[in-house]
Amino acid sequence: MIGVYQLFLRLVDRLPLPSVKAQQRFALAALLSQALIAVTGSVVRVTGSGLGCPTWPKCFDDSLLPIPQDEVPWWHQAIEFGNRQIAVWIVVTTSIAIVLAVTRARRRREILVYAWILPFSTFAQGILGGVTVLTGLRWWVVGAHMLVSCAMVWIAATLYAKVGEPDDGVEIEAAPAGARRLVALSAVVMAFVLAAGVVVTAAGPHAGDRTNPKAIDRLDLSIPALSLTHGLLVAAYVAILVWVAVLVVRGPSSEAVRRRLKIVFAVVAAQSLIGVVQYFTGVPALLVVLHVAGAMSVIAETAILYRLMRARVLRASDVPTDKVAA
């Protein structure tokens, strides 16, 4: 196994040495692609195209590609097949690209680990996507598929933040320690928010397949009650962010942390507005897609904020002793 990896390193060394900025671009592309697959997945759902290709990995039992079918309209096939192609060509390509870039640059171990997680988790996510089709879009399988995407966006965002840091030197607290712990707590609450959102969607009007929606497994629970739970969790998440802001304003914090916190608040405000409008307008398809895109943005921005609160600097001599992270 070691010999195989050494051979891999020798092959990678034939590639041009990427600059840090180039690595950041690759990391950003990987992050955007992970978010994109969640958004295109929501398009599949709201257009009722989840079974546009009713088998997996082929589109039909006797065809890898979409084919004329009376039972399955061509546009449903095109949307579902297009979603699969995005997963294969865009997500996999960007995941492999960042692995090659940071490996060629011989980045520190944690960056390599985060980078390698992306292609392997993308492969696993592809299999889970196949399971959602083969099980007839069962709500809990579809929900798991969505939550895995959320986790991958967090990982990709963390990688993006780490890639821009120097590999040597020390880490310092760029914000009050209490603020960083609260952001970690907000991430836990956010996970519950996302899970609650998945449950609301499972009980909502978008089953994911319009050819035979009654056959799709749905969650038979009160949507108003589920939405209220979802909203209360969002309120808890926002309350924690406000507490974080108070600590950041009062205590010593880097400009990067303050700027990112403002971005987080802006994204959360927009996402909350979309959610409220979505609920009171009968969950229109476009707003569902925008809400998923907003969720990916909140995840990414929260992950980056968390990382920025513990910054890595080039030389220990540049850092006051009391600021060095334990």
Coordinates of C-alpha atoms in Angstrom, one line a residue:
M1 CA 0.0 0.0 0.0
I2 CA 2.9 2.4 0.9
G3 CA 4.5 1.5 -2.5
V4 CA 1.3 2.4 -4.3
Y5 CA 1.1 5.8 -2.6
Q6 CA 4.8 6.5 -3.3
L7 CA 4.1 5.7 -7.0
F8 CA 1.1 8.1 -6.8
L9 CA 3.4 10.8 -5.4
R10 CA 5.9 10.4 -8.2
L11 CA 3.2 10.7 -10.8
V12 CA 1.7 13.8 -9.1
D13 CA 5.2 15.4 -8.9
R14 CA 5.1 15.6 -12.7
L15 CA 2.3 18.2 -12.4
P16 CA 3.1 21.9 -12.2
L17 CA 3.5 23.2 -8.6
P18 CA 0.3 25.0 -7.8
S19 CA 0.4 28.3 -5.9
V20 CA -1.6 28.8 -2.7
K21 CA -4.0 30.9 -4.7
A22 CA -4.5 28.2 -7.2
Q23 CA -5.1 25.7 -4.4
Q24 CA -7.7 28.0 -3.0
R25 CA -9.4 28.2 -6.4
F26 CA -9.5 24.4 -6.5
A27 CA -10.8 24.2 -3.0
L28 CA -13.5 26.8 -3.8
A29 CA -14.5 24.9 -6.9
A30 CA -14.8 21.7 -4.8
L31 CA -17.0 23.6 -2.3
L32 CA -19.3 25.1 -4.9
S33 CA -19.7 21.7 -6.6
Q34 CA -20.7 20.1 -3.4
A35 CA -23.3 22.8 -2.8
L36 CA -24.4 22.6 -6.4
I37 CA -25.3 18.9 -6.2
A38 CA -27.6 19.6 -3.3
V39 CA -29.2 22.4 -5.2
T40 CA -29.7 20.3 -8.4
G41 CA -31.0 17.5 -6.2
S42 CA -33.7 19.9 -5.0
V43 CA -34.5 20.7 -8.6
V44 CA -35.0 17.0 -9.2
R45 CA -37.4 16.9 -6.3
V46 CA -39.6 19.9 -7.0
T47 CA -39.9 19.0 -10.7
G48 CA -41.0 15.5 -9.7
S49 CA -38.1 13.9 -11.6
G50 CA -36.7 11.7 -8.9
L51 CA -37.6 8.6 -10.8
G52 CA -36.9 10.1 -14.2
C53 CA -34.3 7.4 -14.4
P54 CA -36.0 4.6 -12.5
T55 CA -33.0 2.4 -12.1
W56 CA -29.4 2.9 -11.1
P57 CA -26.6 3.1 -12.2
K58 CA -28.3 2.9 -15.6
C59 CA -31.2 5.2 -16.5
F60 CA -33.3 2.2 -17.6
D61 CA -32.7 -1.5 -17.2
D62 CA -31.6 -1.8 -20.9
S63 CA -30.1 1.7 -21.3
L64 CA -27.4 3.8 -19.6
L65 CA -28.9 6.9 -21.3
P66 CA -32.4 8.3 -21.3
I67 CA -34.7 6.8 -24.0
P68 CA -38.2 7.5 -25.3
Q69 CA -40.7 6.2 -22.8
D70 CA -44.4 6.7 -22.6
E71 CA -44.4 6.1 -18.8
V72 CA -41.6 8.6 -18.1
P73 CA -41.7 12.0 -19.8
W74 CA -38.5 13.1 -21.5
W75 CA -38.0 16.2 -19.3
H76 CA -38.1 14.1 -16.1
Q77 CA -35.4 11.9 -17.6
A78 CA -33.3 14.9 -18.7
I79 CA -33.4 16.5 -15.2
E80 CA -32.6 13.3 -13.3
F81 CA -29.9 12.2 -15.8
G82 CA -28.4 15.7 -15.8
N83 CA -28.2 15.6 -12.0
R84 CA -26.3 12.4 -12.2
Q85 CA -23.9 13.8 -14.8
I86 CA -23.2 16.8 -12.5
A87 CA -22.3 14.4 -9.7
V88 CA -20.0 12.4 -12.0
W89 CA -18.3 15.1 -14.0
I90 CA -18.3 18.2 -11.9
V91 CA -18.2 17.0 -8.3
V92 CA -15.8 14.1 -8.9
T93 CA -13.5 16.3 -11.1
T94 CA -13.2 19.1 -8.6
S95 CA -12.7 16.7 -5.7
I96 CA -9.9 14.9 -7.5
A97 CA -8.4 18.3 -8.6
I98 CA -8.0 19.6 -5.0
V99 CA -6.5 16.2 -4.0
L100 CA -3.9 16.5 -6.7
A101 CA -3.2 20.2 -6.0
V102 CA -2.6 19.8 -2.3
T103 CA -0.7 16.6 -2.7
R104 CA 1.6 18.2 -5.3
A105 CA 2.2 21.1 -3.0
R106 CA 3.0 18.7 -0.1
R107 CA 0.5 20.5 2.2
R108 CA 0.2 19.6 5.9
R109 CA -1.5 16.4 7.0
E110 CA -4.9 17.8 8.0
I111 CA -5.3 19.5 4.6
L112 CA -4.5 16.2 2.9
V113 CA -7.0 14.4 5.0
Y114 CA -9.8 16.9 4.3
A115 CA -9.0 16.8 0.6
W116 CA -9.0 13.0 0.4
I117 CA -12.4 12.9 2.2
L118 CA -14.1 14.7 -0.7
P119 CA -13.7 12.1 -3.5
F120 CA -14.3 9.1 -1.3
S121 CA -17.4 10.7 0.3
T122 CA -18.6 11.7 -3.2
F123 CA -18.4 8.1 -4.3
A124 CA -20.3 7.0 -1.2
Q125 CA -22.9 9.8 -1.8
G126 CA -23.4 8.5 -5.3
I127 CA -24.2 5.1 -4.0
L128 CA -26.6 6.6 -1.5
G129 CA -28.2 8.5 -4.4
G130 CA -28.7 5.2 -6.2
V131 CA -30.3 3.7 -3.1
T132 CA -32.8 6.5 -3.0
V133 CA -33.9 5.6 -6.5
L134 CA -33.9 1.8 -6.0
T135 CA -36.0 2.2 -2.8
G136 CA -38.6 4.4 -4.5
L137 CA -37.6 7.7 -2.9
R138 CA -38.3 6.7 0.7
W139 CA -38.3 9.9 2.6
W140 CA -35.7 8.9 5.2
V141 CA -33.3 7.7 2.5
V142 CA -33.8 11.0 0.6
G143 CA -33.3 12.9 3.9
A144 CA -30.0 11.0 4.6
H145 CA -28.9 11.8 1.1
M146 CA -29.5 15.5 1.8
L147 CA -27.8 15.5 5.2
V148 CA -24.7 13.8 3.8
S149 CA -24.5 16.7 1.3
C150 CA -24.7 19.1 4.2
A151 CA -21.8 17.4 5.9
M152 CA -19.7 17.4 2.8
V153 CA -20.3 21.2 2.3
W154 CA -19.0 21.7 5.8
I155 CA -15.9 19.7 5.1
A156 CA -15.3 21.4 1.8
A157 CA -15.7 24.9 3.4
T158 CA -13.3 24.0 6.2
L159 CA -10.8 22.8 3.6
Y160 CA -11.2 26.1 1.7
A161 CA -10.4 28.0 4.9
K162 CA -7.4 25.9 5.8
V163 CA -5.8 25.9 2.4
G164 CA -5.1 29.6 2.6
E165 CA -3.1 29.2 5.9
P166 CA 0.7 28.6 6.1
D167 CA 1.6 25.0 6.9
D168 CA 4.3 26.0 9.5
G169 CA 4.0 28.3 12.4
V170 CA 1.4 28.2 15.2
E171 CA -2.3 28.7 15.7
I172 CA -3.7 31.7 17.6
E173 CA -7.1 32.5 19.0
A174 CA -8.4 35.2 16.6
A175 CA -11.6 35.6 18.7
P176 CA -12.5 35.1 22.3
A177 CA -12.4 31.4 23.2
G178 CA -16.0 31.5 24.4
A179 CA -17.1 32.8 21.0
R180 CA -15.5 29.9 19.2
R181 CA -17.2 27.4 21.5
L182 CA -20.5 29.1 20.9
V183 CA -20.0 28.8 17.1
A184 CA -19.4 25.1 17.6
L185 CA -22.6 24.9 19.6
S186 CA -24.4 26.8 16.8
A187 CA -23.2 24.2 14.4
V188 CA -24.8 21.5 16.5
V189 CA -28.0 23.4 16.6
M190 CA -27.8 24.0 12.9
A191 CA -27.5 20.2 12.4
F192 CA -30.9 19.9 14.2
V193 CA -32.3 22.7 12.1
L194 CA -31.3 20.8 8.9
A195 CA -32.7 17.6 10.2
A196 CA -36.0 19.3 11.0
G197 CA -36.0 20.8 7.6
V198 CA -35.6 17.4 6.1
V199 CA -38.6 16.1 8.1
V200 CA -40.7 19.1 7.1
T201 CA -39.9 18.4 3.4
A202 CA -40.7 14.7 3.9
A203 CA -44.2 15.8 5.0
G204 CA -44.6 18.5 2.4
P205 CA -46.1 18.7 -1.1
H206 CA -43.0 17.8 -3.1
A207 CA -42.8 14.0 -3.2
G208 CA -40.1 13.9 -5.8
D209 CA -42.0 11.9 -8.5
R210 CA -45.1 13.1 -10.4
T211 CA -45.6 10.0 -12.5
N212 CA -47.0 8.2 -9.4
P213 CA -46.8 10.5 -6.4
K214 CA -49.2 8.3 -4.3
A215 CA -46.7 5.5 -4.4
I216 CA -43.9 7.6 -2.8
D217 CA -43.4 7.0 0.9
R218 CA -44.3 10.2 2.7
L219 CA -44.2 11.3 6.4
D220 CA -47.7 11.6 7.7
L221 CA -47.3 14.4 10.3
S222 CA -48.6 17.9 10.9
I223 CA -46.7 20.3 8.7
P224 CA -47.6 23.3 10.9
A225 CA -46.2 21.5 14.0
L226 CA -43.1 20.4 12.1
S227 CA -42.5 23.9 10.7
L228 CA -42.9 25.4 14.2
T229 CA -40.2 23.0 15.5
H230 CA -38.0 24.0 12.6
G231 CA -38.6 27.7 13.3
L232 CA -37.8 27.4 17.0
L233 CA -34.5 25.7 16.2
V234 CA -33.7 28.4 13.8
A235 CA -34.4 31.0 16.5
A236 CA -32.1 29.1 18.9
Y237 CA -29.4 29.2 16.2
V238 CA -29.8 32.9 15.6
A239 CA -29.8 33.6 19.4
I240 CA -26.4 31.8 19.7
L241 CA -25.1 33.9 16.8
V242 CA -26.1 37.1 18.6
W243 CA -24.3 35.9 21.7
V244 CA -21.2 35.2 19.5
A245 CA -21.5 38.7 18.1
V246 CA -21.6 40.3 21.5
L247 CA -18.4 38.4 22.5
V248 CA -16.6 39.3 19.3
V249 CA -17.5 43.0 19.6
R250 CA -16.4 43.2 23.2
G251 CA -13.3 41.0 23.0
P252 CA -10.2 41.0 20.9
S253 CA -11.1 39.7 17.4
S254 CA -9.5 39.7 14.0
E255 CA -10.9 41.8 11.2
A256 CA -11.4 38.5 9.2
V257 CA -13.6 37.1 12.0
R258 CA -15.7 40.3 12.3
R259 CA -16.2 40.5 8.5
R260 CA -17.2 36.8 8.2
L261 CA -19.6 37.1 11.1
K262 CA -21.4 39.9 9.2
I263 CA -21.6 37.7 6.2
V264 CA -23.1 34.9 8.3
F265 CA -25.8 37.2 9.7
A266 CA -26.6 38.4 6.2
V267 CA -26.9 34.9 4.8
V268 CA -29.0 33.7 7.8
A269 CA -31.3 36.7 7.4
A270 CA -31.9 36.0 3.7
Q271 CA -32.4 32.3 4.4
S272 CA -34.9 33.0 7.1
L273 CA -36.8 35.3 4.9
I274 CA -37.0 32.7 2.1
G275 CA -38.2 30.1 4.6
V276 CA -41.0 32.4 6.0
V277 CA -42.2 33.4 2.5
Q278 CA -42.0 29.8 1.4
Y279 CA -44.3 28.6 4.2
F280 CA -46.9 31.3 3.7
T281 CA -47.0 31.0 -0.1
G282 CA -47.6 27.2 -0.2
V283 CA -44.0 26.0 -0.7
P284 CA -43.5 27.1 -4.4
A285 CA -40.8 25.1 -6.2
L286 CA -38.5 28.0 -6.9
L287 CA -38.4 29.0 -3.2
V288 CA -37.6 25.4 -2.3
V289 CA -34.6 25.4 -4.5
L290 CA -33.5 28.8 -3.2
H291 CA -34.0 27.6 0.4
V292 CA -31.7 24.6 -0.3
A293 CA -29.1 27.0 -1.8
G294 CA -29.4 29.2 1.2
A295 CA -28.9 26.3 3.6
M296 CA -25.7 25.3 1.8
S297 CA -24.5 29.0 2.1
V298 CA -25.3 29.1 5.9
I299 CA -23.4 25.8 6.4
A300 CA -20.3 27.0 4.4
E301 CA -20.2 30.4 6.1
T302 CA -20.6 29.0 9.6
A303 CA -17.8 26.5 8.9
I304 CA -15.4 29.2 7.6
L305 CA -16.3 31.4 10.6
Y306 CA -15.4 28.6 13.0
R307 CA -12.1 28.0 11.3
L308 CA -11.2 31.7 11.2
M309 CA -11.6 32.0 14.9
R310 CA -8.4 30.0 15.3
A311 CA -5.9 31.4 12.8
R312 CA -2.6 30.0 11.8
V313 CA 0.3 32.4 11.5
L314 CA 3.7 31.9 9.9
R315 CA 6.1 32.5 12.8
A316 CA 5.6 32.1 16.5
S317 CA 7.8 35.2 17.1
D318 CA 5.0 37.3 15.5
V319 CA 2.5 36.1 18.1
P320 CA 2.0 37.3 21.7
T321 CA 2.5 34.3 24.0
D322 CA -1.0 34.7 25.5
K323 CA -2.6 34.4 22.1
V324 CA -1.1 31.0 21.1
A325 CA -3.8 28.4 21.0
A326 CA -3.4 25.4 23.3

